[in-house]
Amino acid sequence: MKMTFKKTVIGAAAILAAAFGGISIASAAGGGDSHYEMKHVHWHFDGPRGTYDRAAMQRGYQVYREVCSSCHQLEHVAFRHLGDKGGPFYNEHYKNPNDNPLVKALAADWTVEDIDIDTGDVIDRKAIPADMFPPVYANASAAAASNNGKAPPDLSVMVSARTGGADYVYNVLTSYDKNDNMMNMMMNSQVAMANPLSEGLVEYEDGTEATVEQMAKDVTEFLAWTSDPKMEARKSLGLATMLYLLVLSILMWFAYKSVWRNVKH
Ligand code: HEC
C-alpha cells in the first residue's frame, strides 16, 4: 500500500516534469518569427542615482513642441511644471516657476481657449504658466477622424504606461524603415502612426545635429520627465534613507556588542 502511494507520487512528478519540459521546449520553438528585439538605450536617468539630462530634456521639449504637439496632448502637464525644480527649464533664481521669464515665453507660444468674462464667449488667448497644455482636437471623435480612425494617445504618462518604458517610446520612433514603414515592432502591437521624424526636422538651438535617433532620444528624455517628474527627488530621498539605515545598523551592532559583552556564549 505504502509502495503504491510512493509510486503514484513519483509518477505524478514525472508527468509534471515532462509536461513542463514539453511546454518550455514548445515555447522556445514558437514565437521566434514575430519577435522584435527592442533596442536598449543607455538613459541618463537609469539606475538608483540617475538624473534627467537637462539639455536633452530641453531639446526634447523643442521636438515635442515642433513635431508631436500637432497630434499628441500632454494633458497632465502645466506650463509652469517646465520650470519646477527638476524640470527642463528650472532656474534657481525663480523659486516660483510662474515668475520664470523663459517659462512665460514658452507658454505664450501656445494658444488656449478661455471664456470672455464680459460676454461669455469662448475666446482664444496666449497661454500663461498656470495653464495646462491645451487639447489638440475638440474631442476624441475628431482626433480619430483626423488620423485614419486612431486617436493619437496622450503622451504625459506614456513612458510609464508602456512595457519597456523609455526604450519602448524610443523604439517606436526609430522603428521605421527607409520607406517609412514601421518594421515589425513588438509581438503583435502595431502602432498606427506615420513616421513623425526625419533627418534634420528641427533645428536645435544648442547646435546638436538633429538625427532621427537624436530627436527620438531627446523627446523620450522629455517624456520620461513628464511621466515621472518627482523621480529625482524620490531617488535622493531613497539614498538618504539607505544611508540612515546603514548608520543605524552600525550603531545597533555596537549596542548589541556592548549589552552582551559580559555574557558567556
Ligand atoms: C500626424 C499626427 C502625429 C504626430 C505628428 C505624432 N504622432 Fe504619435 N501617434 C499618432 C497616432 C495616430 C498614433 C497611433 C494610435 C494608435 O495606434 O492607436 C500615435 C502613436 C504614438 C505612440 C504609441 C502609443 C502607444 O499606444 O503605444 C507614441 C509613443 C507616439 N505616438 C509618440 C509620438 C511622438 C514622441 C511624436 C513626436 C516626435 C509623435 N508621436 C508624433 C499620431 C501622431
mmCIF file of C-alpha atoms and ligand atoms in Angstrom:
data_model
loop_
_atom_site.group_PDB
_atom_site.id
_atom_site.type_symbol
_atom_site.label_atom_id
_atom_site.label_comp_id
_atom_site.label_asym_id
_atom_site.label_seq_id
_atom_site.Cartn_x
_atom_site.Cartn_y
_atom_site.Cartn_z
ATOM 1 C CA MET A 1 0.000 0.000 0.000
ATOM 2 C CA LYS A 2 2.787 2.303 1.019
ATOM 3 C CA MET A 3 4.770 1.463 -2.116
ATOM 4 C CA THR A 4 1.810 2.206 -4.369
ATOM 5 C CA PHE A 5 1.422 5.632 -2.840
ATOM 6 C CA LYS A 6 5.097 6.354 -3.327
ATOM 7 C CA LYS A 7 4.892 5.164 -6.901
ATOM 8 C CA THR A 8 1.908 7.383 -7.540
ATOM 9 C CA VAL A 9 3.792 10.399 -6.255
ATOM 10 C CA ILE A 10 6.834 9.637 -8.359
ATOM 11 C CA GLY A 11 4.609 9.019 -11.362
ATOM 12 C CA ALA A 12 2.798 12.315 -10.912
ATOM 13 C CA ALA A 13 6.108 14.133 -10.531
ATOM 14 C CA ALA A 14 7.395 12.547 -13.723
ATOM 15 C CA ILE A 15 4.268 13.571 -15.619
ATOM 16 C CA LEU A 16 4.523 17.127 -14.328
ATOM 17 C CA ALA A 17 8.207 17.319 -15.216
ATOM 18 C CA ALA A 18 7.503 16.016 -18.698
ATOM 19 C CA ALA A 19 4.644 18.475 -19.148
ATOM 20 C CA PHE A 20 6.663 21.484 -18.084
ATOM 21 C CA GLY A 21 9.675 20.345 -20.035
ATOM 22 C CA GLY A 22 7.449 19.988 -23.067
ATOM 23 C CA ILE A 23 5.945 23.417 -22.615
ATOM 24 C CA SER A 24 9.331 25.077 -22.319
ATOM 25 C CA ILE A 25 10.534 23.329 -25.475
ATOM 26 C CA ALA A 26 7.363 24.360 -27.288
ATOM 27 C CA SER A 27 7.689 27.994 -26.226
ATOM 28 C CA ALA A 28 11.343 28.054 -27.212
ATOM 29 C CA ALA A 29 10.441 26.744 -30.641
ATOM 30 C CA GLY A 30 7.457 29.028 -31.312
ATOM 31 C CA GLY A 31 7.159 32.787 -31.417
ATOM 32 C CA GLY A 32 10.549 33.280 -32.998
ATOM 33 C CA ASP A 33 9.494 34.964 -36.209
ATOM 34 C CA SER A 34 7.265 37.681 -34.725
ATOM 35 C CA HIS A 35 9.777 38.670 -32.087
ATOM 36 C CA TYR A 36 11.323 42.112 -32.414
ATOM 37 C CA GLU A 37 14.408 42.897 -30.390
ATOM 38 C CA MET A 38 13.788 46.171 -28.566
ATOM 39 C CA LYS A 39 16.886 48.317 -28.708
ATOM 40 C CA HIS A 40 18.028 49.276 -25.224
ATOM 41 C CA VAL A 41 19.252 52.796 -24.800
ATOM 42 C CA HIS A 42 21.558 53.900 -22.031
ATOM 43 C CA TRP A 43 19.458 56.594 -20.343
ATOM 44 C CA HIS A 44 20.863 59.322 -18.180
ATOM 45 C CA PHE A 45 18.095 58.603 -15.659
ATOM 46 C CA ASP A 46 18.835 54.869 -15.371
ATOM 47 C CA GLY A 47 19.913 53.425 -12.040
ATOM 48 C CA PRO A 48 19.392 54.465 -8.431
ATOM 49 C CA ARG A 49 21.398 57.679 -8.845
ATOM 50 C CA GLY A 50 20.422 58.565 -12.419
ATOM 51 C CA THR A 51 19.078 62.029 -13.141
ATOM 52 C CA TYR A 52 17.422 63.613 -16.151
ATOM 53 C CA ASP A 53 19.772 65.177 -18.677
ATOM 54 C CA ARG A 54 18.592 68.795 -18.689
ATOM 55 C CA ALA A 55 19.974 69.702 -22.117
ATOM 56 C CA ALA A 56 18.347 66.601 -23.621
ATOM 57 C CA MET A 57 15.018 67.469 -21.990
ATOM 58 C CA GLN A 58 15.170 70.992 -23.391
ATOM 59 C CA ARG A 59 15.871 69.674 -26.886
ATOM 60 C CA GLY A 60 13.115 67.106 -26.306
ATOM 61 C CA TYR A 61 10.672 69.852 -25.446
ATOM 62 C CA GLN A 62 11.560 71.527 -28.732
ATOM 63 C CA VAL A 63 10.859 68.269 -30.613
ATOM 64 C CA TYR A 64 7.558 67.821 -28.772
ATOM 65 C CA ARG A 65 6.567 71.426 -29.498
ATOM 66 C CA GLU A 66 7.546 71.455 -33.145
ATOM 67 C CA VAL A 67 6.595 67.899 -34.111
ATOM 68 C CA CYS A 68 4.485 65.828 -31.723
ATOM 69 C CA SER A 69 2.212 68.532 -30.338
ATOM 70 C CA SER A 70 0.274 68.795 -33.596
ATOM 71 C CA CYS A 71 -1.259 65.407 -32.733
ATOM 72 C CA HIS A 72 -0.448 64.463 -29.118
ATOM 73 C CA GLN A 73 -1.513 66.338 -25.990
ATOM 74 C CA LEU A 74 0.218 66.448 -22.585
ATOM 75 C CA GLU A 75 -2.955 66.735 -20.580
ATOM 76 C CA HIS A 76 -1.397 66.243 -17.143
ATOM 77 C CA VAL A 77 1.279 68.877 -17.583
ATOM 78 C CA ALA A 78 1.035 72.620 -16.945
ATOM 79 C CA PHE A 79 3.486 75.086 -18.461
ATOM 80 C CA ARG A 80 4.715 76.077 -15.023
ATOM 81 C CA HIS A 81 5.849 72.469 -14.446
ATOM 82 C CA LEU A 82 8.558 73.115 -17.052
ATOM 83 C CA GLY A 83 10.148 75.479 -14.536
ATOM 84 C CA ASP A 84 9.708 73.287 -11.450
ATOM 85 C CA LYS A 85 12.798 72.058 -9.630
ATOM 86 C CA GLY A 86 13.980 69.084 -11.666
ATOM 87 C CA GLY A 87 12.094 70.292 -14.737
ATOM 88 C CA PRO A 88 13.720 71.114 -18.087
ATOM 89 C CA PHE A 89 13.663 74.902 -17.641
ATOM 90 C CA TYR A 90 14.205 75.188 -13.893
ATOM 91 C CA ASN A 91 16.031 78.347 -12.891
ATOM 92 C CA GLU A 92 17.108 78.664 -9.274
ATOM 93 C CA HIS A 93 16.510 82.420 -9.353
ATOM 94 C CA TYR A 94 12.794 81.820 -9.741
ATOM 95 C CA LYS A 95 11.531 79.621 -6.929
ATOM 96 C CA ASN A 96 8.052 80.204 -8.302
ATOM 97 C CA PRO A 97 8.098 78.977 -11.905
ATOM 98 C CA ASN A 98 5.238 81.370 -12.742
ATOM 99 C CA ASP A 99 7.830 84.181 -12.492
ATOM 100 C CA ASN A 100 10.401 82.461 -14.700
ATOM 101 C CA PRO A 101 10.557 84.621 -17.878
ATOM 102 C CA LEU A 102 11.600 81.655 -20.034
ATOM 103 C CA VAL A 103 8.606 79.627 -18.850
ATOM 104 C CA LYS A 104 6.365 82.635 -19.519
ATOM 105 C CA ALA A 105 7.761 82.951 -23.023
ATOM 106 C CA LEU A 106 7.370 79.217 -23.716
ATOM 107 C CA ALA A 107 3.740 79.349 -22.535
ATOM 108 C CA ALA A 108 2.999 82.456 -24.591
ATOM 109 C CA ASP A 109 3.944 80.482 -27.689
ATOM 110 C CA TRP A 110 0.741 78.443 -27.215
ATOM 111 C CA THR A 111 -2.908 79.397 -27.615
ATOM 112 C CA VAL A 112 -5.541 78.228 -25.148
ATOM 113 C CA GLU A 113 -9.310 78.619 -25.039
ATOM 114 C CA ASP A 114 -10.878 80.775 -22.389
ATOM 115 C CA ILE A 115 -14.192 82.445 -21.629
ATOM 116 C CA ASP A 116 -14.612 86.184 -22.047
ATOM 117 C CA ILE A 117 -15.941 87.136 -18.603
ATOM 118 C CA ASP A 118 -17.952 90.059 -20.027
ATOM 119 C CA THR A 119 -19.665 88.329 -22.921
ATOM 120 C CA GLY A 120 -19.382 84.646 -22.018
ATOM 121 C CA ASP A 121 -17.981 83.955 -25.466
ATOM 122 C CA VAL A 122 -15.281 81.364 -25.972
ATOM 123 C CA ILE A 123 -12.110 83.180 -26.903
ATOM 124 C CA ASP A 124 -8.529 82.260 -27.756
ATOM 125 C CA ARG A 125 -5.697 83.788 -25.779
ATOM 126 C CA LYS A 126 -1.982 83.267 -25.222
ATOM 127 C CA ALA A 127 -1.205 80.692 -22.547
ATOM 128 C CA ILE A 128 0.312 81.660 -19.204
ATOM 129 C CA PRO A 129 2.453 79.385 -16.962
ATOM 130 C CA ALA A 130 -0.601 78.376 -14.908
ATOM 131 C CA ASP A 131 -2.376 76.885 -17.955
ATOM 132 C CA MET A 132 -2.324 73.187 -18.777
ATOM 133 C CA PHE A 133 -1.069 72.056 -22.183
ATOM 134 C CA PRO A 134 -4.155 72.517 -24.380
ATOM 135 C CA PRO A 135 -6.006 69.726 -26.191
ATOM 136 C CA VAL A 136 -5.158 69.264 -29.869
ATOM 137 C CA TYR A 137 -8.613 68.204 -31.029
ATOM 138 C CA ALA A 138 -12.122 69.248 -29.994
ATOM 139 C CA ASN A 139 -12.978 65.684 -28.896
ATOM 140 C CA ALA A 140 -11.964 62.034 -29.265
ATOM 141 C CA SER A 141 -14.024 61.520 -32.424
ATOM 142 C CA ALA A 142 -12.377 64.488 -34.099
ATOM 143 C CA ALA A 143 -8.968 63.158 -33.036
ATOM 144 C CA ALA A 144 -9.695 59.749 -34.560
ATOM 145 C CA ALA A 145 -11.251 61.209 -37.694
ATOM 146 C CA SER A 146 -8.104 63.249 -38.376
ATOM 147 C CA ASN A 147 -5.834 60.189 -38.002
ATOM 148 C CA ASN A 148 -7.359 57.356 -40.053
ATOM 149 C CA GLY A 149 -9.591 56.265 -37.197
ATOM 150 C CA LYS A 150 -6.941 56.026 -34.445
ATOM 151 C CA ALA A 151 -6.806 58.894 -31.955
ATOM 152 C CA PRO A 152 -3.231 59.858 -31.025
ATOM 153 C CA PRO A 153 -2.922 58.973 -27.316
ATOM 154 C CA ASP A 154 -1.956 61.477 -24.643
ATOM 155 C CA LEU A 155 1.786 61.390 -24.040
ATOM 156 C CA SER A 156 2.021 62.747 -20.451
ATOM 157 C CA VAL A 157 2.489 59.334 -18.856
ATOM 158 C CA MET A 158 3.230 57.240 -21.947
ATOM 159 C CA VAL A 159 6.739 56.320 -20.755
ATOM 160 C CA SER A 160 5.312 54.891 -17.510
ATOM 161 C CA ALA A 161 2.315 53.292 -19.184
ATOM 162 C CA ARG A 162 4.069 51.035 -21.686
ATOM 163 C CA THR A 163 6.125 47.909 -21.024
ATOM 164 C CA GLY A 164 9.688 48.846 -21.863
ATOM 165 C CA GLY A 165 9.105 52.463 -20.803
ATOM 166 C CA ALA A 166 11.524 54.904 -22.392
ATOM 167 C CA ASP A 167 13.020 52.155 -24.565
ATOM 168 C CA TYR A 168 9.550 51.453 -25.970
ATOM 169 C CA VAL A 169 8.909 55.081 -26.960
ATOM 170 C CA TYR A 170 12.408 55.371 -28.448
ATOM 171 C CA ASN A 171 11.888 52.142 -30.400
ATOM 172 C CA VAL A 172 8.515 53.292 -31.761
ATOM 173 C CA LEU A 173 10.138 56.486 -33.058
ATOM 174 C CA THR A 174 13.159 54.771 -34.586
ATOM 175 C CA SER A 175 11.497 51.653 -35.967
ATOM 176 C CA TYR A 176 10.616 52.987 -39.410
ATOM 177 C CA ASP A 177 12.482 51.725 -42.451
ATOM 178 C CA LYS A 178 13.631 53.779 -45.447
ATOM 179 C CA ASN A 179 10.121 53.691 -46.918
ATOM 180 C CA ASP A 180 8.582 54.963 -43.670
ATOM 181 C CA ASN A 181 7.052 51.557 -42.956
ATOM 182 C CA MET A 182 7.103 50.526 -39.363
ATOM 183 C CA MET A 183 9.244 47.441 -39.007
ATOM 184 C CA ASN A 184 7.536 44.677 -37.061
ATOM 185 C CA MET A 185 7.510 46.181 -33.616
ATOM 186 C CA MET A 186 6.642 44.130 -30.584
ATOM 187 C CA MET A 187 4.836 40.803 -30.684
ATOM 188 C CA ASN A 188 1.542 41.992 -32.140
ATOM 189 C CA SER A 189 1.192 45.659 -31.354
ATOM 190 C CA GLN A 190 1.237 47.764 -34.452
ATOM 191 C CA VAL A 191 1.123 51.471 -33.864
ATOM 192 C CA ALA A 192 -0.941 53.367 -36.418
ATOM 193 C CA MET A 193 1.323 56.395 -36.601
ATOM 194 C CA ALA A 194 3.006 57.702 -39.716
ATOM 195 C CA ASN A 195 6.737 58.253 -39.256
ATOM 196 C CA PRO A 196 6.859 61.608 -37.436
ATOM 197 C CA LEU A 197 10.632 62.115 -37.612
ATOM 198 C CA SER A 198 13.076 62.683 -40.471
ATOM 199 C CA GLU A 199 16.701 63.805 -40.526
ATOM 200 C CA GLY A 200 17.136 67.475 -39.653
ATOM 201 C CA LEU A 201 13.428 68.025 -38.932
ATOM 202 C CA VAL A 202 14.147 70.500 -36.148
ATOM 203 C CA GLU A 203 16.979 72.956 -35.848
ATOM 204 C CA TYR A 204 18.376 72.584 -32.353
ATOM 205 C CA GLU A 205 19.194 75.837 -30.635
ATOM 206 C CA ASP A 206 22.280 74.309 -28.996
ATOM 207 C CA GLY A 207 23.678 73.195 -32.345
ATOM 208 C CA THR A 208 23.221 69.449 -31.745
ATOM 209 C CA GLU A 209 22.792 67.574 -35.009
ATOM 210 C CA ALA A 210 19.140 66.589 -35.379
ATOM 211 C CA THR A 211 19.396 62.975 -36.499
ATOM 212 C CA VAL A 212 16.312 60.788 -36.105
ATOM 213 C CA GLU A 213 17.991 58.883 -33.247
ATOM 214 C CA GLN A 214 18.960 62.132 -31.510
ATOM 215 C CA MET A 215 15.451 63.601 -31.732
ATOM 216 C CA ALA A 216 13.896 60.293 -30.633
ATOM 217 C CA LYS A 217 16.251 60.128 -27.662
ATOM 218 C CA ASP A 218 15.686 63.750 -26.661
ATOM 219 C CA VAL A 219 11.902 63.706 -26.900
ATOM 220 C CA THR A 220 11.865 60.435 -24.935
ATOM 221 C CA GLU A 221 14.011 62.020 -22.214
ATOM 222 C CA PHE A 222 11.473 64.863 -22.054
ATOM 223 C CA LEU A 223 8.531 62.435 -21.952
ATOM 224 C CA ALA A 224 10.250 60.355 -19.256
ATOM 225 C CA TRP A 225 10.280 63.513 -17.151
ATOM 226 C CA THR A 226 6.591 64.324 -17.827
ATOM 227 C CA SER A 227 5.782 60.730 -16.801
ATOM 228 C CA ASP A 228 7.736 60.911 -13.558
ATOM 229 C CA PRO A 229 8.672 64.488 -12.620
ATOM 230 C CA LYS A 230 9.362 63.538 -8.985
ATOM 231 C CA MET A 231 11.909 60.821 -9.830
ATOM 232 C CA GLU A 232 14.995 62.818 -8.842
ATOM 233 C CA ALA A 233 13.532 63.870 -5.502
ATOM 234 C CA ARG A 234 12.461 60.297 -4.815
ATOM 235 C CA LYS A 235 15.880 58.881 -5.641
ATOM 236 C CA SER A 236 17.744 61.293 -3.389
ATOM 237 C CA LEU A 237 15.311 60.556 -0.558
ATOM 238 C CA GLY A 238 15.865 56.840 -1.153
ATOM 239 C CA LEU A 239 19.615 57.321 -0.956
ATOM 240 C CA ALA A 240 19.346 59.339 2.255
ATOM 241 C CA THR A 241 17.145 56.612 3.737
ATOM 242 C CA MET A 242 19.679 53.905 2.852
ATOM 243 C CA LEU A 243 22.450 55.938 4.436
ATOM 244 C CA TYR A 244 20.382 56.447 7.570
ATOM 245 C CA LEU A 245 19.634 52.720 7.821
ATOM 246 C CA LEU A 246 23.310 51.902 7.326
ATOM 247 C CA VAL A 247 24.405 54.205 10.146
ATOM 248 C CA LEU A 248 21.606 52.840 12.310
ATOM 249 C CA SER A 249 22.698 49.223 11.696
ATOM 250 C CA ILE A 250 26.287 50.052 12.670
ATOM 251 C CA LEU A 251 25.115 51.687 15.893
ATOM 252 C CA MET A 252 22.852 48.727 16.628
ATOM 253 C CA TRP A 253 25.803 46.362 16.152
ATOM 254 C CA PHE A 254 27.905 48.212 18.700
ATOM 255 C CA ALA A 255 24.955 48.460 21.095
ATOM 256 C CA TYR A 256 24.437 44.700 20.799
ATOM 257 C CA LYS A 257 28.142 44.057 21.449
ATOM 258 C CA SER A 258 28.171 46.266 24.487
ATOM 259 C CA VAL A 259 24.958 44.867 26.002
ATOM 260 C CA TRP A 260 26.125 41.228 25.698
ATOM 261 C CA ARG A 261 29.804 41.778 26.405
ATOM 262 C CA ASN A 262 29.793 40.084 29.897
ATOM 263 C CA VAL A 263 27.643 37.142 28.921
ATOM 264 C CA LYS A 264 29.418 33.862 28.137
ATOM 265 C CA HIS A 265 28.207 32.265 24.891
HETATM 266 C C1 HEC B 1 0.263 63.338 -37.524
HETATM 267 C C2 HEC B 1 -0.074 63.042 -36.177
HETATM 268 C C3 HEC B 1 1.035 62.530 -35.252
HETATM 269 C C4 HEC B 1 2.261 63.083 -34.971
HETATM 270 C C5 HEC B 1 2.865 64.345 -35.552
HETATM 271 C C6 HEC B 1 2.882 62.247 -33.998
HETATM 272 N N1 HEC B 1 2.054 61.194 -33.688
HETATM 273 FE FE1 HEC B 1 2.446 59.718 -32.357
HETATM 274 N N2 HEC B 1 0.720 58.787 -32.867
HETATM 275 C C7 HEC B 1 -0.208 59.260 -33.775
HETATM 276 C C8 HEC B 1 -1.221 58.248 -33.958
HETATM 277 C C9 HEC B 1 -2.434 58.377 -34.874
HETATM 278 C C10 HEC B 1 -0.858 57.155 -33.159
HETATM 279 C C11 HEC B 1 -1.443 55.771 -33.125
HETATM 280 C C12 HEC B 1 -2.576 55.494 -32.276
HETATM 281 C C13 HEC B 1 -2.894 54.019 -32.312
HETATM 282 O O1 HEC B 1 -2.223 53.224 -32.997
HETATM 283 O O2 HEC B 1 -3.829 53.678 -31.636
HETATM 284 C C14 HEC B 1 0.371 57.524 -32.472
HETATM 285 C C15 HEC B 1 1.042 56.704 -31.585
HETATM 286 C C16 HEC B 1 2.170 57.085 -30.872
HETATM 287 C C17 HEC B 1 2.816 56.282 -29.868
HETATM 288 C C18 HEC B 1 2.446 54.871 -29.473
HETATM 289 C C19 HEC B 1 1.439 54.869 -28.414
HETATM 290 C C20 HEC B 1 1.021 53.512 -27.962
HETATM 291 O O3 HEC B 1 -0.181 53.363 -27.809
HETATM 292 O O4 HEC B 1 1.847 52.623 -27.716
HETATM 293 C C21 HEC B 1 3.855 57.011 -29.368
HETATM 294 C C22 HEC B 1 4.839 56.603 -28.291
HETATM 295 C C23 HEC B 1 3.859 58.264 -30.082
HETATM 296 N N3 HEC B 1 2.829 58.266 -30.972
HETATM 297 C C24 HEC B 1 4.774 59.270 -29.867
HETATM 298 C C25 HEC B 1 4.908 60.366 -30.698
HETATM 299 C C26 HEC B 1 5.983 61.323 -30.582
HETATM 300 C C27 HEC B 1 7.055 61.311 -29.490
HETATM 301 C C28 HEC B 1 5.830 62.216 -31.578
HETATM 302 C C29 HEC B 1 6.726 63.376 -31.925
HETATM 303 C C30 HEC B 1 8.078 63.043 -32.256
HETATM 304 C C31 HEC B 1 4.630 61.809 -32.329
HETATM 305 N N4 HEC B 1 4.113 60.681 -31.757
HETATM 306 C C32 HEC B 1 4.123 62.492 -33.426
HETATM 307 C C33 HEC B 1 -0.180 60.484 -34.416
HETATM 308 C C34 HEC B 1 0.921 61.335 -34.438
#
